[in-house]
C-alpha positions in Angstrom: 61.6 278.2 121.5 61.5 275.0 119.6 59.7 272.3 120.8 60.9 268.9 121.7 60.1 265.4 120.3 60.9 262.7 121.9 60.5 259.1 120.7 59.6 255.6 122.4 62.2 253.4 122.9 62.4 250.8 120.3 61.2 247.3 122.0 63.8 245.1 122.6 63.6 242.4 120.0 63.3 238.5 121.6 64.4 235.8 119.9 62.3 233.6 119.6 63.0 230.2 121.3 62.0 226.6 120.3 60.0 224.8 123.1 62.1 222.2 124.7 62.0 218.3 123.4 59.3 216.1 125.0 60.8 213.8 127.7 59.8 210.6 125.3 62.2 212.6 121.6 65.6 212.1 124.3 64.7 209.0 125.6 64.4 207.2 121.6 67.0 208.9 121.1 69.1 207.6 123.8 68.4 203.8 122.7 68.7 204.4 119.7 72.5 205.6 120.5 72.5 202.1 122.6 71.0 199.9 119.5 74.0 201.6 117.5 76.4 201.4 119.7 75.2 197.7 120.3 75.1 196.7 116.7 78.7 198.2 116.3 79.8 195.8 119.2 77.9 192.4 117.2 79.5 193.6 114.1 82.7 193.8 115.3 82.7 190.3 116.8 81.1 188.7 114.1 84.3 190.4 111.6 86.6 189.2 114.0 84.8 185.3 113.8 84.9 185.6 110.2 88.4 186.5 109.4 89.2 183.9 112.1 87.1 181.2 109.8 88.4 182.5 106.4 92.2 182.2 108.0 91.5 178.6 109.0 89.9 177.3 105.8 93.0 178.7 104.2 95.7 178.1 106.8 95.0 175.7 109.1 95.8 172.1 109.1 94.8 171.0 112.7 92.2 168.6 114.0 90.1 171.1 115.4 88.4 172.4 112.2 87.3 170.6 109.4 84.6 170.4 106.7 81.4 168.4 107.3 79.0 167.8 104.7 76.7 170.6 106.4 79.9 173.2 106.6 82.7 173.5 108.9 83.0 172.3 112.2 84.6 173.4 114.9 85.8 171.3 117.8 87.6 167.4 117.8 84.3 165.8 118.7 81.9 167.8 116.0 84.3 166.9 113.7 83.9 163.0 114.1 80.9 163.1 112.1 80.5 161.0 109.3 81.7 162.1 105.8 84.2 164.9 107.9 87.2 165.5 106.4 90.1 167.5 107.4 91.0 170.5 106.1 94.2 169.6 105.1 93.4 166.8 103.0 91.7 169.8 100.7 93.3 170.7 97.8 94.6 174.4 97.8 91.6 175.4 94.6 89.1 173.5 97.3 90.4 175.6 100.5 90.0 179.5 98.5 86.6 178.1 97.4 85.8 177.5 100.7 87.1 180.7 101.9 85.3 182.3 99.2 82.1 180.6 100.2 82.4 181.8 104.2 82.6 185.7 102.5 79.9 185.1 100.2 78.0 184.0 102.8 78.8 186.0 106.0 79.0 189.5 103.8 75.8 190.2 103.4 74.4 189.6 107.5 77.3 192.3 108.2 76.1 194.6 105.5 72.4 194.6 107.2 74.6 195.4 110.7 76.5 197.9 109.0 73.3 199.6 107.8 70.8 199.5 110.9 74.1 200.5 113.3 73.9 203.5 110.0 69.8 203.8 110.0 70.3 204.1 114.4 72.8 206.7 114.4 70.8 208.5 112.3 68.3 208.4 114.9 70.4 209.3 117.3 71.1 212.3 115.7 67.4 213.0 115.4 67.3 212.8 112.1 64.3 211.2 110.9 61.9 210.7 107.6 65.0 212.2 105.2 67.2 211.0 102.4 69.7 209.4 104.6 67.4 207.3 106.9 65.6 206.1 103.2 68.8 205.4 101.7 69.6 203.4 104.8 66.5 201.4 104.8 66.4 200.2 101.4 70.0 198.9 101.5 69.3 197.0 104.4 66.6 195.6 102.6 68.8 195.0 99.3 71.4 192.8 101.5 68.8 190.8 103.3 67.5 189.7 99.5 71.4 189.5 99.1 71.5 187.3 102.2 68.8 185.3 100.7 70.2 184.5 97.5 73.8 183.6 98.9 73.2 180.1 100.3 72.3 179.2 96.7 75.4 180.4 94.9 77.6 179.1 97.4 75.9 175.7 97.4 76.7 175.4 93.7 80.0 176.7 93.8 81.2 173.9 96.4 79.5 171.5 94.9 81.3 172.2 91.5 84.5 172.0 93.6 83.5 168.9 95.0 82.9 169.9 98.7 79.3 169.5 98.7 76.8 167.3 97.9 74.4 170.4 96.4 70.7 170.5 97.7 71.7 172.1 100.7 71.2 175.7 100.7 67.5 175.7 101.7 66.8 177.2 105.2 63.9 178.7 106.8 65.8 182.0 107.7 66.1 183.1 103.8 62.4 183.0 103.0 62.1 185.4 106.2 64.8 187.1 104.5 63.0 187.7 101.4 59.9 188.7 103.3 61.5 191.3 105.7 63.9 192.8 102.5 60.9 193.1 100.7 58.9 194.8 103.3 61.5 197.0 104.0 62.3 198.7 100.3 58.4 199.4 100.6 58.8 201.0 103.8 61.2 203.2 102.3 59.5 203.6 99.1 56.5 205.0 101.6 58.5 207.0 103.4 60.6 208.7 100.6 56.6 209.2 98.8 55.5 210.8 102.4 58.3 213.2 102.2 57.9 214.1 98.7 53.9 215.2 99.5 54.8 217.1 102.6 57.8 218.9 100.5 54.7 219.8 97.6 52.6 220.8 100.3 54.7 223.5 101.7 55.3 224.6 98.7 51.8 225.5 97.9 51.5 227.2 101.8 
């Protein structure tokens, strides 16, 4: 009589599963969600206050907004000012230069909102130390040297057109500008290095 084999079963196989997040990985990324979400709100309202501006440098021909020697002013008693003039005593060239000026100007501080509401949703997300968040960084950093630069292109354009006296597009804000876009293309540069030893490092594993 032939004998019988029998096998063991075959072990159920487990998949194997990833220990949960640390309390501290959802709460960042639960303000950062809020940052984003926070930014999206400021960048909305400062479009909004920007078309509003550029309409009524073009448009407008009230007593409520006019051009100062230090920019527009808003309001019948801010305007009052000596060497105010009303916006309607402009000539149209004057009025799209001025319009042109408030883009130049306003552009690149909603660029750098546009990309920290980016680098936070990225965050969000939980994506971190890749491509996109480098990418992110060093275009902030790009439009705050952008932001710097603006004041003196615009100062020279309106004072070509005759609506400024020139000279006046210094301001503390732009050498912060220049130090914080600076810092941040090298924070990106360090990061985007970072990434590239850790990538030539598993390689070699």
């Amino acid at each position: 009589m032939a004998d019988i084999v029998t096998f063991p079963p075959r072990p159920m196989r487990t998949t194997a599963r990833l220990p949960p997040l640390p309390r501290l990985h959802g709460a960042v990324r639960t303000r950062a969600s809020l940052l984003a979400a926070g930014f999206s709100v400021l960048l909305t309202i400062l479009s909004f206050a920007l078309v509003m501006l550029v309409g009524a440098a073009l448009l407008y021909d009230g007593r409520f907004v006019s051009l100062a020697p230090t920019g527009l002013c808003l309001g019948e008693r801010a305007c009052q000012l000596p060497g105010t003039q009303p916006l309607r005593a402009l000539l149209p060239m004057q009025r799209d230069m001025l319009a042109v000026g408030l883009v130049l100007l306003s552009a690149p501080a909603l660029m750098v909102l546009a990309h920290l509401r980016g680098l936070f949703r990225l965050y969000a997300a939980g994506i971190v130390f890749e491509p996109d968040n480098v990418t992110q960084i060093s275009r902030t950093g790009l439009w705050l040297l952008a932001y710097a630069a603006a004041p003196i292109l615009v100062d020279l354009m309106l004072h070509r057109a005759g609506l400024s006296p020139g000279g006046n597009w210094f301001r503390v804000d732009e050498i912060a500008a220049v130090i914080i876009g600076l810092s941040l293309l090298l924070v990106a540069q360090v990061i985007a290095c970072g990434r590239e030893m850790e990538q030539r490092r598993d390689l070699f594993i």
